[in-house]
Short mmCIF file of C-alpha atoms in Angstrom, two decimals:
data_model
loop_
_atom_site.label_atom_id
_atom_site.label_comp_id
_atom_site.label_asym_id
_atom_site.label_seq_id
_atom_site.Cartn_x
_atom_site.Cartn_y
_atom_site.Cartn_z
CA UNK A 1 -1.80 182.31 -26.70
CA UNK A 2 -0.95 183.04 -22.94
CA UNK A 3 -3.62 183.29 -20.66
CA UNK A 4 -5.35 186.37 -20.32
CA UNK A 5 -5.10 188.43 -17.42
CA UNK A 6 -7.41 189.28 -14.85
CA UNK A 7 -9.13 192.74 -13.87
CA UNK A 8 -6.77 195.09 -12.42
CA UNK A 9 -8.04 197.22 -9.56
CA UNK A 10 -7.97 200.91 -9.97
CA UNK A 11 -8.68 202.38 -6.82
CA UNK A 12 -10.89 205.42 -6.73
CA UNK A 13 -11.74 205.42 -10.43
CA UNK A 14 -14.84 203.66 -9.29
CA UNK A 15 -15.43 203.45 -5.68
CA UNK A 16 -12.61 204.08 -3.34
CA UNK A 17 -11.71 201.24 -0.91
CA UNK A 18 -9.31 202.37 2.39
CA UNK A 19 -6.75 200.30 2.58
CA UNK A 20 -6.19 200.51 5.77
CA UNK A 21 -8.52 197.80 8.04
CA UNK A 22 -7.53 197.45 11.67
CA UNK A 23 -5.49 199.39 13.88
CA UNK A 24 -4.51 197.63 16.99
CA UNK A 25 -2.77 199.69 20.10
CA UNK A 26 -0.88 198.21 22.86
CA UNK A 27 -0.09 199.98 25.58
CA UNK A 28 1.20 199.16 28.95
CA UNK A 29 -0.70 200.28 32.28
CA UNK A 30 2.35 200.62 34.68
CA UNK A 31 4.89 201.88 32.32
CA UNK A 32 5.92 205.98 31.96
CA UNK A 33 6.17 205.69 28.51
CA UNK A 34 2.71 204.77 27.73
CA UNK A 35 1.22 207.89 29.63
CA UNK A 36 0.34 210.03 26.49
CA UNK A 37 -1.03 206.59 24.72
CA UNK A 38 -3.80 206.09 27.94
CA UNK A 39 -4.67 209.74 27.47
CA UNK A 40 -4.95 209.30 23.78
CA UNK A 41 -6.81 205.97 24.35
CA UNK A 42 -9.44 207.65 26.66
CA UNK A 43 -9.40 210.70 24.95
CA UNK A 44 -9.46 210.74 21.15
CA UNK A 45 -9.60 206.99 20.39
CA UNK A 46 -13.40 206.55 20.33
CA UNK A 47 -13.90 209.90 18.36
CA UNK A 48 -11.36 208.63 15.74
CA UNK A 49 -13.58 204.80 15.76
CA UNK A 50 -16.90 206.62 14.67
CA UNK A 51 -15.34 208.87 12.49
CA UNK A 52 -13.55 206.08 10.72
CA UNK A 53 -15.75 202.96 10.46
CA UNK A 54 -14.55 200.85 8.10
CA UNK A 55 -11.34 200.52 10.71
CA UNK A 56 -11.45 197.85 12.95
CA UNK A 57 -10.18 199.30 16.52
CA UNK A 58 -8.61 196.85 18.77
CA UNK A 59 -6.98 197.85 22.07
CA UNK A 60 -4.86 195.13 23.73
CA UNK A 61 -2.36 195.87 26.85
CA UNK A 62 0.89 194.96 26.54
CA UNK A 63 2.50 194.52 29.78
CA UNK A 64 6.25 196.00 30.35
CA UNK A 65 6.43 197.20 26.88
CA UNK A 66 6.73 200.60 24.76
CA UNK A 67 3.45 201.82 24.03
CA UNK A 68 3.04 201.13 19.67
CA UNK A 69 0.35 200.92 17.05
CA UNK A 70 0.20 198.48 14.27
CA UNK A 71 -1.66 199.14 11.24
CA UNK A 72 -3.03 196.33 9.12
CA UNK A 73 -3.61 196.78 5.44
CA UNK A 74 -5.93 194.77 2.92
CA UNK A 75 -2.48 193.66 0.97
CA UNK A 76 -2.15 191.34 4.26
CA UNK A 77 1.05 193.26 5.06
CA UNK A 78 1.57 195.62 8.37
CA UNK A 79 2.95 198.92 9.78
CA UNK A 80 4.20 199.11 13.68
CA UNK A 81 4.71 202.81 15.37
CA UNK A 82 6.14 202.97 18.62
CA UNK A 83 4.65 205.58 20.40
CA UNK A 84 6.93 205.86 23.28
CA UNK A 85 6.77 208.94 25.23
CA UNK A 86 4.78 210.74 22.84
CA UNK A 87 1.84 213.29 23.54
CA UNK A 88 -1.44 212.73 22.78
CA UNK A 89 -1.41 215.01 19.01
CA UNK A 90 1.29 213.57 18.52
CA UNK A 91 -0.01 210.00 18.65
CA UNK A 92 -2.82 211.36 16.69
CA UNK A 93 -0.67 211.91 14.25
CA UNK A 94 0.92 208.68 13.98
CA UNK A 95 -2.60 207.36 14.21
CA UNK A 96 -3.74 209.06 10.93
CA UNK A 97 -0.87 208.52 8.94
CA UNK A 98 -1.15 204.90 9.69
CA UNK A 99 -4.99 204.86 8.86
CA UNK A 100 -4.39 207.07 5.32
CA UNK A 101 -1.27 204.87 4.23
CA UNK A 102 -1.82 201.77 2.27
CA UNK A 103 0.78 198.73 2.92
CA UNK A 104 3.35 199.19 0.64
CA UNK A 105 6.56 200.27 1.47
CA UNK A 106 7.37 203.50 1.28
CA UNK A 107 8.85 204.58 -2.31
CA UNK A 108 10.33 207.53 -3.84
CA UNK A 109 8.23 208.33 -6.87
CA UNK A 110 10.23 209.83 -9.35
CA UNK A 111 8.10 210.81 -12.03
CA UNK A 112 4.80 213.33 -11.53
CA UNK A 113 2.31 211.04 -13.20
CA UNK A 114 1.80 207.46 -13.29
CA UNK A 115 -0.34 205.90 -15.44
CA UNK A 116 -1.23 202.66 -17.63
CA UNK A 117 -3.25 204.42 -20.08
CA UNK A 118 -1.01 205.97 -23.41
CA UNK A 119 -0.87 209.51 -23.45
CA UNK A 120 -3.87 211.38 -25.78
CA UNK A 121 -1.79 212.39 -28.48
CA UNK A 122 0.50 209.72 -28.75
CA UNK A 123 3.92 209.12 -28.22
CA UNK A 124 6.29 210.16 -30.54
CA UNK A 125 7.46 207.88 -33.42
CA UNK A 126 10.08 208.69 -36.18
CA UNK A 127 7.91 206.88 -39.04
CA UNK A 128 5.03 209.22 -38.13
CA UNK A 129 6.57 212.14 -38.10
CA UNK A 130 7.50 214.47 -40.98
CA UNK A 131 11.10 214.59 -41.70
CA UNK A 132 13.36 217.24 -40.25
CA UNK A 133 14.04 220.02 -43.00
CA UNK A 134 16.60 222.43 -42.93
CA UNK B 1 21.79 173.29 55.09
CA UNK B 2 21.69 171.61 51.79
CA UNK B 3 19.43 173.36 50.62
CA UNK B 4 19.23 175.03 46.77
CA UNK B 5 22.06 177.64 46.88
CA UNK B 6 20.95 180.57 44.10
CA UNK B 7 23.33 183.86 43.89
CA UNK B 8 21.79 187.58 44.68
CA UNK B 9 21.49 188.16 41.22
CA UNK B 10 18.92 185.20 40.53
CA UNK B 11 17.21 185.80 43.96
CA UNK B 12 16.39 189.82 42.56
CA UNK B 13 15.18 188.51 39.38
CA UNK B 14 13.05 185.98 40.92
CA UNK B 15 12.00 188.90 43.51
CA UNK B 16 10.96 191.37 40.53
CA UNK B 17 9.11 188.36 38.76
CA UNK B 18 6.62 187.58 41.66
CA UNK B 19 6.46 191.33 42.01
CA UNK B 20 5.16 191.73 38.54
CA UNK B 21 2.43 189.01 38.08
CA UNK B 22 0.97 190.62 41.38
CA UNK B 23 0.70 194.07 40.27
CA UNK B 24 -1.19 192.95 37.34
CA UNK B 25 -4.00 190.98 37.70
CA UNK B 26 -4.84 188.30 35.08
CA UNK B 27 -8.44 190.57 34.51
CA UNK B 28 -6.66 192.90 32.99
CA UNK B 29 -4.76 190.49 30.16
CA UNK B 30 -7.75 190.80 28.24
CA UNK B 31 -8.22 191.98 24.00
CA UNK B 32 -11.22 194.53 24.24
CA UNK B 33 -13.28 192.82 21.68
CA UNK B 34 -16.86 192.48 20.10
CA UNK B 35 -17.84 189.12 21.23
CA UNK B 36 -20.04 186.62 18.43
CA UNK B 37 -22.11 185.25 20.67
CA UNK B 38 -25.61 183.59 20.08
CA UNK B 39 -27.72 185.53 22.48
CA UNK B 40 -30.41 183.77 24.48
CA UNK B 41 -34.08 183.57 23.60
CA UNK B 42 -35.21 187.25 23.18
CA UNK B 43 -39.29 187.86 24.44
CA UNK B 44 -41.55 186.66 21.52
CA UNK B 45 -42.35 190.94 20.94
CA UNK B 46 -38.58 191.29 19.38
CA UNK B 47 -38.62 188.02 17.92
CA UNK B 48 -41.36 189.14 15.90
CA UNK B 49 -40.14 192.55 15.00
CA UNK B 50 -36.93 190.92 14.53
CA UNK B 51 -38.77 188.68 11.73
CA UNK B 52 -40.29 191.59 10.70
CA UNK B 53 -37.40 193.83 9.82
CA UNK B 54 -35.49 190.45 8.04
CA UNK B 55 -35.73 189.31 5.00
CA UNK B 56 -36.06 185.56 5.86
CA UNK B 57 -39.08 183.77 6.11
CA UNK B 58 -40.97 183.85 9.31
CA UNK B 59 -40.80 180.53 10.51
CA UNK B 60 -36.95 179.73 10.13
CA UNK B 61 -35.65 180.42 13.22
CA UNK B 62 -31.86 181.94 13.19
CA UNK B 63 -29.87 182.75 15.95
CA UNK B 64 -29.40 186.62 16.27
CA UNK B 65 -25.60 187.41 16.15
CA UNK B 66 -23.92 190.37 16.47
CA UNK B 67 -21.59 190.62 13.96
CA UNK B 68 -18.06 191.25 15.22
CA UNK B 69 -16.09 194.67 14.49
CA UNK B 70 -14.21 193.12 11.74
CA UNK B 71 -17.54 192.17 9.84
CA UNK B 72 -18.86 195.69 10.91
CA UNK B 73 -15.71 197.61 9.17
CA UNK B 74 -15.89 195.60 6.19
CA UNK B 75 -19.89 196.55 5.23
CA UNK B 76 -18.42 199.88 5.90
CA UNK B 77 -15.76 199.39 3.50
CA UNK B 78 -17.83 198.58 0.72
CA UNK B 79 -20.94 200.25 1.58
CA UNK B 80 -23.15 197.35 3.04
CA UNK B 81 -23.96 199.91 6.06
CA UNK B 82 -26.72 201.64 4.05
CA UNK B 83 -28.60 197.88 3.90
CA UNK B 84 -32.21 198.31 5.53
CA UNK B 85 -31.69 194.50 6.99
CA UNK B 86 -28.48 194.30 8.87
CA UNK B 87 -28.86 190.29 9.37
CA UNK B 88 -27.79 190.33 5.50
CA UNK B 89 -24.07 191.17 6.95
CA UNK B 90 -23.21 187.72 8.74
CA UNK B 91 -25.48 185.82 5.97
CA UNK B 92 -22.95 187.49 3.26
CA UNK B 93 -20.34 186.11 4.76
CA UNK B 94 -20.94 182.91 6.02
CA UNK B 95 -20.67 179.86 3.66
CA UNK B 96 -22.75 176.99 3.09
CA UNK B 97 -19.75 174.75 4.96
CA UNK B 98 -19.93 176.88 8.15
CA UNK B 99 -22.97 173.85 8.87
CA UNK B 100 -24.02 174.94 12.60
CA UNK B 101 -27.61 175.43 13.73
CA UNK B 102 -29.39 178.33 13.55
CA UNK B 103 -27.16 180.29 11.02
CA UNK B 104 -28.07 181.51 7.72
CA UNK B 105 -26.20 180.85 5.01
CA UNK B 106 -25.21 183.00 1.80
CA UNK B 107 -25.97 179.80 -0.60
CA UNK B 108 -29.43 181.50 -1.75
CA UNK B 109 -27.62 185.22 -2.36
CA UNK B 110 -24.54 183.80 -3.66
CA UNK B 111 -26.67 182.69 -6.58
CA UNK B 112 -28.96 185.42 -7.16
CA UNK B 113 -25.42 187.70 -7.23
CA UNK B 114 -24.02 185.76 -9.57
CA UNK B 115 -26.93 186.00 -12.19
CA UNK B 116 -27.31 189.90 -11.47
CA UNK B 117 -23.26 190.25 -11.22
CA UNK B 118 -23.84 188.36 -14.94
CA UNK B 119 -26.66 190.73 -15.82
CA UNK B 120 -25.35 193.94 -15.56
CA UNK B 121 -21.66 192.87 -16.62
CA UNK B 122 -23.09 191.58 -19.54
CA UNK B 123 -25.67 194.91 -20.01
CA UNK B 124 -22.96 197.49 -19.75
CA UNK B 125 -20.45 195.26 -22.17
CA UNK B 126 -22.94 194.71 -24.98
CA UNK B 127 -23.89 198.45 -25.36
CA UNK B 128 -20.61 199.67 -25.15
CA UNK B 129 -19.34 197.19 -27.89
CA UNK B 130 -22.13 196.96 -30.42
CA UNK B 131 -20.16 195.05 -32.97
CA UNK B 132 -17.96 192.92 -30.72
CA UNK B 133 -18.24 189.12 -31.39
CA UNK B 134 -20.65 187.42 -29.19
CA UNK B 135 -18.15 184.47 -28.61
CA UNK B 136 -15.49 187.23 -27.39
CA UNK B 137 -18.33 188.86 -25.64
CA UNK B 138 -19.18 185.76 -23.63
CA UNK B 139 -15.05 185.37 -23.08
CA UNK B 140 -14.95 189.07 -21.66
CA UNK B 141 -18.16 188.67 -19.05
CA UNK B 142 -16.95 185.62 -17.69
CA UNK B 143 -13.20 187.31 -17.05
CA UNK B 144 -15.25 189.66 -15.40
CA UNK B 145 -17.49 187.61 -13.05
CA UNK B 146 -15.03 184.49 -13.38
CA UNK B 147 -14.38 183.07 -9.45
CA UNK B 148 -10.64 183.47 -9.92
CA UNK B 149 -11.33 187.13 -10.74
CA UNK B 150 -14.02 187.62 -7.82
CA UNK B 151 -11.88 185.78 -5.46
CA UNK B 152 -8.91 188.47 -6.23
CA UNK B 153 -11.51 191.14 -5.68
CA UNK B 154 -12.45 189.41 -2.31
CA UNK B 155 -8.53 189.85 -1.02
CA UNK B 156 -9.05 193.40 -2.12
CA UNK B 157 -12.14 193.91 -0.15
CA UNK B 158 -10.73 192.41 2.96
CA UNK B 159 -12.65 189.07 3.27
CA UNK B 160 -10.52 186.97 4.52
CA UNK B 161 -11.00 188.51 7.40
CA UNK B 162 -14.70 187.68 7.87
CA UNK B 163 -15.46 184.89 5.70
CA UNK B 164 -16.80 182.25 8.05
CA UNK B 165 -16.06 178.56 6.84
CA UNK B 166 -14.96 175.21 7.72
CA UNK B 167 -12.27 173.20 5.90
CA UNK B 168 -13.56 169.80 4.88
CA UNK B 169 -12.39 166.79 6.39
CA UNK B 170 -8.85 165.95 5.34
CA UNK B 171 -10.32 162.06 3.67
CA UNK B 172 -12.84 163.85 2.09
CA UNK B 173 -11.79 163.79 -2.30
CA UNK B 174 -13.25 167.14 -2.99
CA UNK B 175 -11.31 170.06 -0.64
CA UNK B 176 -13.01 173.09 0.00
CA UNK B 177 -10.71 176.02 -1.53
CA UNK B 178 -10.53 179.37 0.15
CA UNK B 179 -10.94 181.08 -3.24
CA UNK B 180 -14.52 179.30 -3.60
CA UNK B 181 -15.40 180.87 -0.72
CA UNK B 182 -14.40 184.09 -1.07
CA UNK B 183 -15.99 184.59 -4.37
CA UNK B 184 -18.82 183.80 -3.01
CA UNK B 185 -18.31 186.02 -0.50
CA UNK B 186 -18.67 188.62 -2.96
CA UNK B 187 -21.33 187.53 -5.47
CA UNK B 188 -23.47 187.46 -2.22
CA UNK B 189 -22.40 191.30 -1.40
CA UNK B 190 -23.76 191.68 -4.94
CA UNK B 191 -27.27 189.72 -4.16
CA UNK B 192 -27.63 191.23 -0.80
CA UNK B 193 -27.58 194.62 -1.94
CA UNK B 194 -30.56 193.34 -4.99
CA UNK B 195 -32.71 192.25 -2.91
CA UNK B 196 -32.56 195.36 0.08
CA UNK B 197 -31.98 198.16 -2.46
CA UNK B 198 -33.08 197.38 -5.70
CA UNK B 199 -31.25 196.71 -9.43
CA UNK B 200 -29.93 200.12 -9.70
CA UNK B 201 -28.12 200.08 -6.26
CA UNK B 202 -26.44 196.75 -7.09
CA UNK B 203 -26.10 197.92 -10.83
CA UNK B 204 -24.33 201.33 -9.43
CA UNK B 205 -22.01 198.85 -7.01
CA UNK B 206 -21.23 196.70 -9.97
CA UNK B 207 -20.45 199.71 -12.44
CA UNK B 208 -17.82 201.04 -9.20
CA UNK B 209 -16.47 197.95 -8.06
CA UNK B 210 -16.15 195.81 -11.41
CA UNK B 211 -16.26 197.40 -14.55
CA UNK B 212 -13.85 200.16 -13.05
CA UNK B 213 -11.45 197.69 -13.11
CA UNK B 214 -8.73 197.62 -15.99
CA UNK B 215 -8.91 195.11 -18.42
CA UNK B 216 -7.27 195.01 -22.22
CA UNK B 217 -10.14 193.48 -24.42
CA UNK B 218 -7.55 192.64 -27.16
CA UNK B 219 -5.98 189.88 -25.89
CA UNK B 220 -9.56 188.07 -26.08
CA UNK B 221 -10.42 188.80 -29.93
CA UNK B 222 -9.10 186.00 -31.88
CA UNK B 223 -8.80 186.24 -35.53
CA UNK B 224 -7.17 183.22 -37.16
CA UNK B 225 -6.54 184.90 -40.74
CA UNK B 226 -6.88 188.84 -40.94
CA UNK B 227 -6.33 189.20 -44.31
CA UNK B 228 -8.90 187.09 -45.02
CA UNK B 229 -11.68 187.88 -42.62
CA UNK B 230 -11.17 191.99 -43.56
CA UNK B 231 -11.41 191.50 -47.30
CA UNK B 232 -14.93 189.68 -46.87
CA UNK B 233 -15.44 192.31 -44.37
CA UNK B 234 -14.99 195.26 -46.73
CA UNK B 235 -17.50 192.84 -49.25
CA UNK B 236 -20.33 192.65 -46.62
CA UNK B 237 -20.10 196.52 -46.38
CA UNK B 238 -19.80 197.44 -50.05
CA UNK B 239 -16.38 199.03 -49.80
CA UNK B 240 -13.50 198.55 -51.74
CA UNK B 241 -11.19 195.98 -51.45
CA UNK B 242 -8.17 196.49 -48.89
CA UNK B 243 -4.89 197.30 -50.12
CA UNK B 244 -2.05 196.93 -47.92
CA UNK B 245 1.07 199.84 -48.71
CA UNK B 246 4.41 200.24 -47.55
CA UNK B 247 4.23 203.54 -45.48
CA UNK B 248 7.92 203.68 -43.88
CA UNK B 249 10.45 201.41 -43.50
CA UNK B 250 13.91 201.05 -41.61
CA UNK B 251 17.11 198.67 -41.68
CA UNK B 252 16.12 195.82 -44.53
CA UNK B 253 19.08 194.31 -44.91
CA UNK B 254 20.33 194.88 -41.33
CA UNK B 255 19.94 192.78 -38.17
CA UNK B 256 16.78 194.67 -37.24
CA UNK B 257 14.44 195.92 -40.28
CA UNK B 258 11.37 198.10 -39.56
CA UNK B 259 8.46 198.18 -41.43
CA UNK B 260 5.31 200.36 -41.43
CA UNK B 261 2.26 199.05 -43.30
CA UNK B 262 -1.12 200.24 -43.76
CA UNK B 263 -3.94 198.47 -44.87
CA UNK B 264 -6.68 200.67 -47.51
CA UNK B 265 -10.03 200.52 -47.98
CA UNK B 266 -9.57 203.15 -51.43
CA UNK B 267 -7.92 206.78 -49.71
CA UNK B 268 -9.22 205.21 -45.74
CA UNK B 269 -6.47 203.48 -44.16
CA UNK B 270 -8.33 201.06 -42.30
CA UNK B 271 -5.58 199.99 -39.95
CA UNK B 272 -1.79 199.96 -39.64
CA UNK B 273 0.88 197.73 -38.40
CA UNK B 274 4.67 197.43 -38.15
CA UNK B 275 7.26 193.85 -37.94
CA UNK B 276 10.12 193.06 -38.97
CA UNK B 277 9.29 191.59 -42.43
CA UNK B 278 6.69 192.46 -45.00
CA UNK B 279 4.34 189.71 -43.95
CA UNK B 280 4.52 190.19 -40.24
CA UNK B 281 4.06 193.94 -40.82
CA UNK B 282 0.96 192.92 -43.13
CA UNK B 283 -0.61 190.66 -40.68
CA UNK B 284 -0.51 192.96 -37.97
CA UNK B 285 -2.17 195.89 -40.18
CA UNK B 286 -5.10 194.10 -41.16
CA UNK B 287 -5.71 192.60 -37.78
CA UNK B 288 -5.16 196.17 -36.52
CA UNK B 289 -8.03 197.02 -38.87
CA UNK B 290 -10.30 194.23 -37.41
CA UNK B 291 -9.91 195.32 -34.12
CA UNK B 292 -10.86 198.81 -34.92
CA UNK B 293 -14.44 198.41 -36.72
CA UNK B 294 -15.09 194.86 -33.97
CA UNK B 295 -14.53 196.83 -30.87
CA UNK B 296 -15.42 200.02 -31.60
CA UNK B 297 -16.45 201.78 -28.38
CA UNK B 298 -19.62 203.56 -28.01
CA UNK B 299 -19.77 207.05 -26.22
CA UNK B 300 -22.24 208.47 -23.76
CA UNK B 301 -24.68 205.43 -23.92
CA UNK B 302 -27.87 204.99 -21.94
CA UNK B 303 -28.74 201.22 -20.53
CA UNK B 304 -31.87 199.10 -20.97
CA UNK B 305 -32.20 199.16 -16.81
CA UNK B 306 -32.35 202.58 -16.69
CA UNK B 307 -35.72 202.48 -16.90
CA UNK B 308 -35.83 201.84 -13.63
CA UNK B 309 -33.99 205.14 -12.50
CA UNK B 310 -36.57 207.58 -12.00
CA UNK B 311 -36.80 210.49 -14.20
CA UNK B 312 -34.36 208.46 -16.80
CA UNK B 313 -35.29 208.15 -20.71
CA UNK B 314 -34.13 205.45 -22.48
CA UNK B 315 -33.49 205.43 -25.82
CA UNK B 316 -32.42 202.10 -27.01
CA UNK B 317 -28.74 201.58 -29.28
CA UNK B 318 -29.04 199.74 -32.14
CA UNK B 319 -27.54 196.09 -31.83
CA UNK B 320 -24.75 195.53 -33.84
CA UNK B 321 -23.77 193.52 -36.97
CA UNK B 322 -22.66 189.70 -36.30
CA UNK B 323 -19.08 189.36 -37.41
CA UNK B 324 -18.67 188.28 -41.20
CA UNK B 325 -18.93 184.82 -41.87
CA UNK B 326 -16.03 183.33 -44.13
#
């Protein structure tokens, strides 16, 4: 008999855990490019840290470089934005689809409901069901 | 002059080089970052509130950390923010191989979380399955609280960020394995949150946290002979003997035959199966039937511990029959 398997998370049936668990910004002090990330960064950035605590913030500057943001996810994997020349709402923007995005890649879902529960009724079997009569 | 002849184009670069490291000054190639550091001897007023507001014992003398940002988003992740004793948070997550002076270890929690973790696993299983066998009961809590299990969970919850640890010396027989100390990691998220906010806080972060989790039961009930164990089955209950019929069949002399059988207890079919021959088809109908009456679920069920909820009556299940004995 193969071993059996473990647990499988289902997120939000229980408790919901974010996915997302640091955002780190780099941004560089000289460059034009990184003008709407310093407004953002002295603007919005703190506001968006209380709101959202179980994010850890980390601003770093990155000297000579386009300003980006990378979002790291509890699967281990990561999402980079560049943020070059962008406005501060805009970078808001960025900011929360990066914090509300788990770290999967992004994936056309085909079908309206996914599940790994049967349906209620049943699915439909041909030794179940009456025959057809004309 | 024999000196080191360099072209224009080398001379610029070099030019725009110096140019740069002057314009920004090494204090500002810095990560903006919580720093762990042991803070020096506070005045013997906060020491004493200090020991006051912890749960440790007031003559062991731990160093007062702050716990770094990562630590502080992962309480927040799973809750730990609501704790009354905030020292908990770095206790949680350091383990017993993290040997340094003055730190407090989750050895002591660890344990206490795994025998509540057990508890209330075990609680929640038992009056949901009445009549499941106590050897597949035992089977399913320990999948549940099992350290391979926990130590998935920890990935999940983001601890390998925070767990603080030391790898044991590479002579050393027995290596320390990341997975042992991530589970306990989170069996001592389970104690913490017993001791600062009671059974039914830990039993509510148990119930949303573990038993949420999917997990088929099926696999885990083992019945060696089906046929056997559900005719002494219908015995012990005074029913009539099981009858397995033919109910619809496909292909039998093809490649591929289907067959539908269903086993009867008189007019109740007790359970139904389908294989490619009679026999498999047979077997899999009465073990169908075992697994229906052995893990029967149980709807809208109050637990023992809700005593302890305020305002909550219990009224206690019956326990259910011990599977038959052949």
């Amino acid at each position: 008999m193969p071993a059996p398997l473990h647990p499988v998370l289902k997120n939000g049936v229980g408790a919901f855990i974010p996915q997302c668990r640091r955002l780190v910004f780099h941004y560089c002090e000289r460059s034009g490019s990184s003008r709407g990330m310093i407004e953002y960064l002295k603007k919005d950035l703190i506001q968006f840290a209380k709101e959202h605590p179980h994010v850890e913030v980390i601003v770093t500057p990155r000297p000579s470089k386009h300003p980006v943001i990378r979002g790291l996810y509890l699967n281990g994997k990561d999402k980079v934005v560049c943020v070059r020349n962008m406005e501060p709402t805009d970078i808001a923007g960025k900011v929360a689809l990066l914090k509300e995005s788990a770290g999967n890649r992004m994936k056309v879902f085909k079908k309206p409901v996914i599940s790994t529960t049967e349906s209620v009724r049943g699915i439909w079997s041909p030794f179940h069901a009456a025959p057809h009569k004309i | 002059m024999a000196g080191l002849l360099r072209s224009p184009l080398v001379l610029a670069r070099n030019t725009l080089r110096a140019s740069a490291v002057r314009a920004c000054p090494p204090a500002l190639i810095r990560t903006y970052r919580i720093d762990v550091k042991p803070t020096k001897k506070t005045s013997a007023a906060q020491d004493n509130e200090k020991a006051q507001a912890s749960t440790t014992t007031q003559d062991s003398k731990y160093r007062i950390e702050k716990p770094s940002a990562a630590v502080v988003a992962f309480a927040h992740r799973l809750g730990l923010n609501q704790l009354k004793d905030q020292t908990l948070l770095l206790r949680i997550v350091t383990h017993p191989s993290y040997e340094k002076v003055g730190i407090a270890t989750n050895e002591r929690l660890d344990y206490l979380g795994a025998k509540v973790l057990d508890m209330f696993v075990l609680e929640y299983l038992h009056t949901k399955y009445p009549k499941m066998p106590t050897k597949m009961l035992q089977d399913v809590v320990s999948t549940y609280t099992k350290s391979s299990t926990l130590a998935l969970m920890a990935k999940e919850f983001g601890v390998e960020d925070v767990a603080r640890w030391i790898r044991s010396k590479p002579e050393l027989e027995h290596q320390l394995a990341f997975n042992t100390v991530k589970a306990s990691v989170v069996r001592a998220t389970v104690g913490a949150l017993y001791v600062d906010q009671g059974p039914i806080k830990a039993r509510e972060f148990i119930h949303a946290h573990f038993l949420s989790r999917e997990f088929d039961l099926v696999q885990l009930l083992e019945i060696e002979e089906p046929k056997l164990y559900l005719s002494f089955l219908m015995k012990r209950l005074g029913r009539e003997r099981p009858v397995a019929r033919l109910m619809s069949e496909t292909g039998r002399h093809s490649k591929a035959p289907v067959f539908i059988v269903g086993v009867y207890s008189g007019t109740e079919k007790m359970g139904e199966g389908f294989g490619s021959s009679l026999k498999m088809a047979e077997f899999r109908a009465n073990k169908d039937a075992l697994t229906k009456y052995y893990l029967e679920e149980q709807k809208d069920f109050g637990l023992p511990s809700d005593v302890e909820v305020q305002g909550a009556v219990y009224t206690p299940t019956k326990v259910g029959d011990t599977p038959v004995v052949v």
